[in-house]
PDB file of C-alpha atoms in Angstrom:
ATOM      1  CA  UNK P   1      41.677 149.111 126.947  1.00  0.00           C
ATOM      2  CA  UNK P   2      40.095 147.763 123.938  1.00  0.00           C
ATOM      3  CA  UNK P   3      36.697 145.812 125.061  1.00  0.00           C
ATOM      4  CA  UNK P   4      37.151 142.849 122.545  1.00  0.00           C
ATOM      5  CA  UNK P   5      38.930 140.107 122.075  1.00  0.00           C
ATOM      6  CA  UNK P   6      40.616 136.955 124.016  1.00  0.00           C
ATOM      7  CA  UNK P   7      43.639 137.527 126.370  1.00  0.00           C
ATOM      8  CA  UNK P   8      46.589 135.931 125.186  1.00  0.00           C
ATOM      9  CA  UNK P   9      49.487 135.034 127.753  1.00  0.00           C
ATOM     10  CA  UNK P  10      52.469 135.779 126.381  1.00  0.00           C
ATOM     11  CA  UNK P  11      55.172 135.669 129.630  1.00  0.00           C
ATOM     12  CA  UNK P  12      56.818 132.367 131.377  1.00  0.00           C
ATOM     13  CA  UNK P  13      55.950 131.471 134.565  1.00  0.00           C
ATOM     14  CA  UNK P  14      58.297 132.623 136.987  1.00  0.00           C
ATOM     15  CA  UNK P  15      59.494 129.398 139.626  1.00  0.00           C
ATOM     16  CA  UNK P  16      62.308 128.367 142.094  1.00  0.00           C
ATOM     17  CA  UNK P  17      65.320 127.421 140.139  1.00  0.00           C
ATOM     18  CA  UNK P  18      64.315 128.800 136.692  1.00  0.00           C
ATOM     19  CA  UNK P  19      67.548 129.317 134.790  1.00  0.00           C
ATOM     20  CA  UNK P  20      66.371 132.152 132.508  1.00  0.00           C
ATOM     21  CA  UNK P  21      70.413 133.104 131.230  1.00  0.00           C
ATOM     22  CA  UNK P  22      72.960 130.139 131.729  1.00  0.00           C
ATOM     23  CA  UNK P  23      75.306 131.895 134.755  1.00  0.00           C
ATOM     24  CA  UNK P  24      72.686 134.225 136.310  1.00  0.00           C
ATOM     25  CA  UNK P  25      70.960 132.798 139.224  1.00  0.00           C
ATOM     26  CA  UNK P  26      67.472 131.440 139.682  1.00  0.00           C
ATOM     27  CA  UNK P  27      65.360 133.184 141.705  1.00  0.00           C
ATOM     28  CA  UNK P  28      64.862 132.499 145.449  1.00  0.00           C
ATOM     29  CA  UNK P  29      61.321 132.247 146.826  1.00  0.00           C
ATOM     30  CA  UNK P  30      61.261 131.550 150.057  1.00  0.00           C
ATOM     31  CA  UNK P  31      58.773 132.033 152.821  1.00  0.00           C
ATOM     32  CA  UNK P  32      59.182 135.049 155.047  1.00  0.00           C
ATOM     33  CA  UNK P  33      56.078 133.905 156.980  1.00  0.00           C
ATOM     34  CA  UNK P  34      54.741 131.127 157.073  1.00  0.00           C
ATOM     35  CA  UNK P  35      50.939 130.326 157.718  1.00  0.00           C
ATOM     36  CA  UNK P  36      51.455 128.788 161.054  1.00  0.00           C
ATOM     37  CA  UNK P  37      53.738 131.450 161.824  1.00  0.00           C
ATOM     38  CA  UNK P  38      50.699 134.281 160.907  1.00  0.00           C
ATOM     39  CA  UNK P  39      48.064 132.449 163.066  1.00  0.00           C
ATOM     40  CA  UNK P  40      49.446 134.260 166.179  1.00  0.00           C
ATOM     41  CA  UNK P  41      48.738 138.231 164.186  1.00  0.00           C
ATOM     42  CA  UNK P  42      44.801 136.982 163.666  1.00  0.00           C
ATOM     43  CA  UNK P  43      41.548 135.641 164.906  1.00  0.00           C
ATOM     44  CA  UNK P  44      40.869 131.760 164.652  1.00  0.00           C
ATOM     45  CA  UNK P  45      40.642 130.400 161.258  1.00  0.00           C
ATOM     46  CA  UNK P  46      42.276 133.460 159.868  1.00  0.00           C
ATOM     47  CA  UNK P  47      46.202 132.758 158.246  1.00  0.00           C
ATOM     48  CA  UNK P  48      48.097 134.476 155.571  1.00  0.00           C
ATOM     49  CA  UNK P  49      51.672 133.485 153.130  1.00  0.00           C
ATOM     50  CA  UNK P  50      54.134 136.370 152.728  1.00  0.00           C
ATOM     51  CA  UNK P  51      57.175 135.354 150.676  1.00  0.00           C
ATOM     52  CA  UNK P  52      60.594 136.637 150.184  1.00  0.00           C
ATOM     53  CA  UNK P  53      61.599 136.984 146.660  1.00  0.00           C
ATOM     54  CA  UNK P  54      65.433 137.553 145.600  1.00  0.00           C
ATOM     55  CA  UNK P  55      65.827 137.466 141.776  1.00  0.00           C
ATOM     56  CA  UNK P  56      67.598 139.077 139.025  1.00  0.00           C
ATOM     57  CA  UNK P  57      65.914 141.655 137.356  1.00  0.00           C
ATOM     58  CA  UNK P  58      66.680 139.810 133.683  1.00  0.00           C
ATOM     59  CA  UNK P  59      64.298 136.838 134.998  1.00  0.00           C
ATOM     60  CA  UNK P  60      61.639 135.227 132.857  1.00  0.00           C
ATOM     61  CA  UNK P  61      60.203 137.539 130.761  1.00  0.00           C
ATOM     62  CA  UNK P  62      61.467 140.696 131.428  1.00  0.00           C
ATOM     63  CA  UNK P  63      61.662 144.901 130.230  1.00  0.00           C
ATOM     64  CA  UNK P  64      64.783 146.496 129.524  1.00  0.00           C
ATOM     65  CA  UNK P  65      64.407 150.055 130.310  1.00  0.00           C
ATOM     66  CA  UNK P  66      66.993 152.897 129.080  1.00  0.00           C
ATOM     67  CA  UNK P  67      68.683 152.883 132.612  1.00  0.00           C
ATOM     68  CA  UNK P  68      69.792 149.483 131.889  1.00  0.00           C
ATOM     69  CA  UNK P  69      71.779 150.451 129.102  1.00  0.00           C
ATOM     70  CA  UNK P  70      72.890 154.457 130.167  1.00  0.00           C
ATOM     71  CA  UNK P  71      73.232 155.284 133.599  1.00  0.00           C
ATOM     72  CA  UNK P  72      71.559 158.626 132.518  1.00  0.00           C
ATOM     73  CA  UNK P  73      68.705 156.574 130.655  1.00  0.00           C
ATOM     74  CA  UNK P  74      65.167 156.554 132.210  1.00  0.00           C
ATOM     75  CA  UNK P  75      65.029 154.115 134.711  1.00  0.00           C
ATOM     76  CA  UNK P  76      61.955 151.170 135.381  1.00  0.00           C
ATOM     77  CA  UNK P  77      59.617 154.093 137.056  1.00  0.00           C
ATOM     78  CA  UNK P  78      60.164 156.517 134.340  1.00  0.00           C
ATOM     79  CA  UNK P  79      58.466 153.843 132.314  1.00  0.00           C
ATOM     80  CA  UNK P  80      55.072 155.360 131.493  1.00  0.00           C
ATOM     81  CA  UNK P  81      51.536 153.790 130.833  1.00  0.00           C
ATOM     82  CA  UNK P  82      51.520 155.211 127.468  1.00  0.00           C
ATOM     83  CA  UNK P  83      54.724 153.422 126.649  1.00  0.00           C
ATOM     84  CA  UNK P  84      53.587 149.696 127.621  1.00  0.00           C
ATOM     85  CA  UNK P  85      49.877 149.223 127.929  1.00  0.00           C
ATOM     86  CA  UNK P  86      47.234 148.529 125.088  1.00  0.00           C
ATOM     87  CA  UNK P  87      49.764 149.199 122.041  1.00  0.00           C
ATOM     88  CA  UNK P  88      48.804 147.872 118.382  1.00  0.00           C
ATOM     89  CA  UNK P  89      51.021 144.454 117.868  1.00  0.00           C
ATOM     90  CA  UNK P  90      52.925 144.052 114.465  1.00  0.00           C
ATOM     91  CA  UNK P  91      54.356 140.343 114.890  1.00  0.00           C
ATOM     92  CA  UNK P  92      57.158 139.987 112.746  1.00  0.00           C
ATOM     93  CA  UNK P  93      57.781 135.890 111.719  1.00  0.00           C
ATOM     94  CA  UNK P  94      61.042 135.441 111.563  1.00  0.00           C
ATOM     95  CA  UNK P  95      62.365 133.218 108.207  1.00  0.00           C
ATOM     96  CA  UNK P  96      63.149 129.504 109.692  1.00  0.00           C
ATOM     97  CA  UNK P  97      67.048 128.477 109.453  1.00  0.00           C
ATOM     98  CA  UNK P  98      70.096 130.987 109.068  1.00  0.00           C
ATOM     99  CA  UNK P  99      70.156 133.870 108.599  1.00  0.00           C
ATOM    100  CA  UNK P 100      69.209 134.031 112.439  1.00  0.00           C
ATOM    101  CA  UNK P 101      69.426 137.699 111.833  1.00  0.00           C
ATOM    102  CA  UNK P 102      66.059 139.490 112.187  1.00  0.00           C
ATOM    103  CA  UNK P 103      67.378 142.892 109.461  1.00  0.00           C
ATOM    104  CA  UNK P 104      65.475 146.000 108.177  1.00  0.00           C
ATOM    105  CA  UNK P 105      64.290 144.335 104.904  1.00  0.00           C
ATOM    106  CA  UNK P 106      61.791 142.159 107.210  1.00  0.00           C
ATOM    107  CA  UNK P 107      60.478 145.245 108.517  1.00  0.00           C
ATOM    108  CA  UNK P 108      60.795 147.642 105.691  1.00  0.00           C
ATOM    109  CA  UNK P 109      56.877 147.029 105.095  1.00  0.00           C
ATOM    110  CA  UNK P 110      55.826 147.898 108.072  1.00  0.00           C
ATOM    111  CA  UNK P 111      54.355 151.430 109.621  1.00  0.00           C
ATOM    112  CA  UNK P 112      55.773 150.442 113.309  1.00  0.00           C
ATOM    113  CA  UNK P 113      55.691 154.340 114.311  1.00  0.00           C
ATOM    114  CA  UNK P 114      53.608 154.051 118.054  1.00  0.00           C
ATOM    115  CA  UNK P 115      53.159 150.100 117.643  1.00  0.00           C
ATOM    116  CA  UNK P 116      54.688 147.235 119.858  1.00  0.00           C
ATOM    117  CA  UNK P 117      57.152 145.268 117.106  1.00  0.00           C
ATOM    118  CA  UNK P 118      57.168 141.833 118.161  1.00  0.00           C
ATOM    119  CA  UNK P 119      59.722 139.039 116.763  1.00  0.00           C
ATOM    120  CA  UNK P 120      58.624 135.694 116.743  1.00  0.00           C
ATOM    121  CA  UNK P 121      61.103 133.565 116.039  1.00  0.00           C
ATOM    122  CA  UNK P 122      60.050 129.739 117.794  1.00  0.00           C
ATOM    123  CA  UNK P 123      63.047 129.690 119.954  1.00  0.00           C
ATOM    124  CA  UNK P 124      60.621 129.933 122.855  1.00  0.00           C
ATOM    125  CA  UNK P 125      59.613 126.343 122.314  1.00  0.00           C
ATOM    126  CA  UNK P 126      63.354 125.500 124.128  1.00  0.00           C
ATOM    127  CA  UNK P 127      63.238 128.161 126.594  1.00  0.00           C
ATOM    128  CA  UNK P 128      64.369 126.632 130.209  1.00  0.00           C
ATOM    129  CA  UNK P 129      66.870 124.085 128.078  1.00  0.00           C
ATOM    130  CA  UNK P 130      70.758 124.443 127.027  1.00  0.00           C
ATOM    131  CA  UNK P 131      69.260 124.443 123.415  1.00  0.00           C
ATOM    132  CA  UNK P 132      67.579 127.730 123.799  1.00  0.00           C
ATOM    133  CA  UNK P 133      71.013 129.342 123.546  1.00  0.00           C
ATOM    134  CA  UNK P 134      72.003 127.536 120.790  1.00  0.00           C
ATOM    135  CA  UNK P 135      71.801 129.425 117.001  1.00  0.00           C
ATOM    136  CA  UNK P 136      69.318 131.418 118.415  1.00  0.00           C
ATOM    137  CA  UNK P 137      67.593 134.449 116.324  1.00  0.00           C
ATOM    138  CA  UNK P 138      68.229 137.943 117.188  1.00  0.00           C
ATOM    139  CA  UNK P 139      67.400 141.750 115.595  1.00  0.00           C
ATOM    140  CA  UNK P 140      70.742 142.801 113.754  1.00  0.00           C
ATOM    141  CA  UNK P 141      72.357 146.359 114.240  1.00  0.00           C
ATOM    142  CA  UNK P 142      70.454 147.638 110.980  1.00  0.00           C
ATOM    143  CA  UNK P 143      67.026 146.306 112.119  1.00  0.00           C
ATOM    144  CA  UNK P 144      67.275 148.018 115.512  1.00  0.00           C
ATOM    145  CA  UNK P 145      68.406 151.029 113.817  1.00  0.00           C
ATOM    146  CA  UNK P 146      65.178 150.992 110.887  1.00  0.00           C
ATOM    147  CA  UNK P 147      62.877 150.477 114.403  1.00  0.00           C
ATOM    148  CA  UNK P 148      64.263 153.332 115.893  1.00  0.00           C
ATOM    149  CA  UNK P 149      64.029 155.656 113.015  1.00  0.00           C
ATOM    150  CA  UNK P 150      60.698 155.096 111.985  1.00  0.00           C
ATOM    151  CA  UNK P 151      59.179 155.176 115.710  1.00  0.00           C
ATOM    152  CA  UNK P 152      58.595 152.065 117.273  1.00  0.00           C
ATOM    153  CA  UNK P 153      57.057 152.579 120.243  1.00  0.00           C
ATOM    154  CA  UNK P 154      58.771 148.986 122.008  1.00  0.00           C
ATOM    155  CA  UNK P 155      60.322 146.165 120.588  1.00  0.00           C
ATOM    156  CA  UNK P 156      60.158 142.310 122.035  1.00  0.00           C
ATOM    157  CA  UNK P 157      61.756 139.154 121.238  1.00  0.00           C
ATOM    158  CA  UNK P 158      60.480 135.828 122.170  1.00  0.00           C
ATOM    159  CA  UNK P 159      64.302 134.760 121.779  1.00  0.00           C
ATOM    160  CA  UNK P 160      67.396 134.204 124.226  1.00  0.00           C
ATOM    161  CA  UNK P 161      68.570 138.012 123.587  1.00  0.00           C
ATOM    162  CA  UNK P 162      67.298 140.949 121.476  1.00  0.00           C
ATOM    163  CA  UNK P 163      71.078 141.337 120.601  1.00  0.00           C
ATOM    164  CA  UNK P 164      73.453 138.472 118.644  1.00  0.00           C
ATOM    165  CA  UNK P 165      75.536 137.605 121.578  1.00  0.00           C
ATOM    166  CA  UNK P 166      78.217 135.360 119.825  1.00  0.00           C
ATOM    167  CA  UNK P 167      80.024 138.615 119.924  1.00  0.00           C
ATOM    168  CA  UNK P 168      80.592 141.308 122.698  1.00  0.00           C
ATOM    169  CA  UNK P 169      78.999 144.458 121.362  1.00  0.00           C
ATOM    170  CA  UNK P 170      74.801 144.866 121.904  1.00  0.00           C
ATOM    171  CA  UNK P 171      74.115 147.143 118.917  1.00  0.00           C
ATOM    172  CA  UNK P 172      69.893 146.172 119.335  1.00  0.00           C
ATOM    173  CA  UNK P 173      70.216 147.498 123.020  1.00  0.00           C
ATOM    174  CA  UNK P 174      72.682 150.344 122.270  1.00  0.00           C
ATOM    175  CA  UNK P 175      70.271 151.567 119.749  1.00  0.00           C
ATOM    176  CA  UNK P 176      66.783 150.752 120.656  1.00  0.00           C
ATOM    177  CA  UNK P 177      67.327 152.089 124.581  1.00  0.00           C
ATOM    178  CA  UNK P 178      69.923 155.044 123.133  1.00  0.00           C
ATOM    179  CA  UNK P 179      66.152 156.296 121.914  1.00  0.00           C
ATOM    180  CA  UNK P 180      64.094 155.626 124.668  1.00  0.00           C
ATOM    181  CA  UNK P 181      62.517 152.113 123.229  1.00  0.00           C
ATOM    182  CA  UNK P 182      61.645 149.690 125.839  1.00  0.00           C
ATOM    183  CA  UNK P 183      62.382 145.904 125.222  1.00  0.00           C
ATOM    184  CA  UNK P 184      60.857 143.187 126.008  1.00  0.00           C
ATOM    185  CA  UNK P 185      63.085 139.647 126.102  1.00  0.00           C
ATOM    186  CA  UNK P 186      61.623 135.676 126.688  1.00  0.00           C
ATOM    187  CA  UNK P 187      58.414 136.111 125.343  1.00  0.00           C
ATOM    188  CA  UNK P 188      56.763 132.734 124.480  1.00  0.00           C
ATOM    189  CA  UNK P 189      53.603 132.400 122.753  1.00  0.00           C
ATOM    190  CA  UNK P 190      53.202 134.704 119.499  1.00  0.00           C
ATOM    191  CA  UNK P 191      51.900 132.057 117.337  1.00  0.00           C
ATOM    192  CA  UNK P 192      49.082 132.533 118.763  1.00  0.00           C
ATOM    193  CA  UNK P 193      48.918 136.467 117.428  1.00  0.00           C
ATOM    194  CA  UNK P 194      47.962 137.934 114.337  1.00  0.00           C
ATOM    195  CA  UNK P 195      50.525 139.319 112.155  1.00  0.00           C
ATOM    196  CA  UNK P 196      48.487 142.575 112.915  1.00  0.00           C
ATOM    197  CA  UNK P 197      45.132 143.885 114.571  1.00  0.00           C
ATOM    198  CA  UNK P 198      45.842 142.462 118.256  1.00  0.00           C
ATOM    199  CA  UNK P 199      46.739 145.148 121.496  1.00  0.00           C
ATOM    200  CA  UNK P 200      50.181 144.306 123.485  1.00  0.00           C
ATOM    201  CA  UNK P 201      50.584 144.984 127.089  1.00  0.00           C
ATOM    202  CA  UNK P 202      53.837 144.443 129.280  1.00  0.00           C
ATOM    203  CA  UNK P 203      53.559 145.933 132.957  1.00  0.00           C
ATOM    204  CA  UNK P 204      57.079 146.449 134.754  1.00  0.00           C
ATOM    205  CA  UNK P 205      57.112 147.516 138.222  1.00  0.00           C
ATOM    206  CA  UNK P 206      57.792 151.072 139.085  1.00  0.00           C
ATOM    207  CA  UNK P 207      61.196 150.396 140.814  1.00  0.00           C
ATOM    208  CA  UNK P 208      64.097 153.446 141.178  1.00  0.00           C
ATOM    209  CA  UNK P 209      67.356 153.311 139.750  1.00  0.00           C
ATOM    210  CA  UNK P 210      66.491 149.776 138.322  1.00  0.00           C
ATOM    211  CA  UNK P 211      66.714 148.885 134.532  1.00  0.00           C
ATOM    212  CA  UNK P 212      65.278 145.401 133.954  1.00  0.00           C
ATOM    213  CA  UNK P 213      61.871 143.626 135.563  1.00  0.00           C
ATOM    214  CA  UNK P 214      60.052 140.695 135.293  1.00  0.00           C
ATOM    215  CA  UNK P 215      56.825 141.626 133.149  1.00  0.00           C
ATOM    216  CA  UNK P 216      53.143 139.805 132.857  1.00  0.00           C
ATOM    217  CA  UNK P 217      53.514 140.364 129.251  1.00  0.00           C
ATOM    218  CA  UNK P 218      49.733 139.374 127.200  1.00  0.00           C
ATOM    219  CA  UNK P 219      47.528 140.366 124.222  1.00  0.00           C
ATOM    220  CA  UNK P 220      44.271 140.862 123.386  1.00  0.00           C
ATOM    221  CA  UNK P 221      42.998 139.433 120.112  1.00  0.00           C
ATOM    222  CA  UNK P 222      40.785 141.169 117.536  1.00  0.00           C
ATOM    223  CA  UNK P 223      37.371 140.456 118.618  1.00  0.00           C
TER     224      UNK P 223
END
């Protein structure tokens, strides 16, 4: 990894209750041994936590990989290194007000081939409140579709959805997954990025047969 810069956090914090999608549970965290409960395993003085977690995998911040799109699609430990660690960051600032669409003509300047494409839109700043669903901003069919042609390496929204999901199709998922682009969804914090020069890194767990994961999503600034 480059050796320069400040760490950015760029993921929400993951806690009991957190409503990341209106309908889809919170996750549980509950204790599956307590401290008191360890003191019998250990010497005097000696005690240990170890929680239970139950949560969906589209908590937080979170990758999509293909799998969770195409049942033939790679799946969250086909994800490789190469594919989410220490990639150039091209933050694309979405225009305030409608359009909410995100379309190729905001990208058509930039050389995204091997580079992390990330969408700030704001709409993080209500993230956790029924207002984060409302109008929110999103990467229209032809925007996915310029990403994919001209090699993006992964795409990530700091939005409610990558797709528009007033309707019922998910042409951004169908598109970007269809060729093997991972996505990252909730990000929060990409004012804080330069438009260009920074390094992106978003770790999923290497899970089987699994398509989305919570991800410690952060960058590291030009130094």
């Amino acid at each position: 990894m480059t050796d320069c810069g400040r760490l950015v956090e760029l993921s929400h914090v993951i806690r009991r209750g957190l409503v990341t999608h209106p309908g889809v549970p919170g996750p549980v965290i509950m204790p599956y041994e307590t401290r008191q409960e360890s003191r019998k395993h250990y010497a005097p003085g000696t005690e240990f936590a170890m929680d239970l977690l139950a949560l969906p995998g589209n908590t937080g911040t979170y990758l999509d990989a293909p799998y969770h799109r195409y049942p033939d699609g790679a799946d969250l430990s086909a994800i490789t290194l190469e594919q989410t660690v220490d990639l150039p960051a091209l933050v694309v600032r979405a225009a305030d007000g409608p359009p909410r669409g995100i379309d190729a003509t905001a990208l058509a300047d930039l050389d995204v081939r091997g580079a992390a494409v990330l969408l700030h839109t704001g709409d993080d700043a209500r993230f956790g409140t029924s207002a984060y669903i409302e109008n929110p901003h999103y990467l229209t069919q032809g925007g996915a579709a310029w990403l994919a042609d001209h090699g993006a390496a992964l795409v990530g929204i700091d939005a409610n959805n990558i797709d528009d999901t007033a309707g019922a199709d998910r042409p951004a998922h169908t598109l970007l997954l269809a060729a093997g682009i991972p996505i990252v969804e909730h990000l929060t914090g990409l004012a804080q990025l330069p438009t260009a020069g920074a390094r992106f890194t978003a770790l999923p767990l290497r899970i089987e047969a699994t398509g989305s994961v919570p991800v410690r999503a952060f960058a590291r600034l030009p130094g």
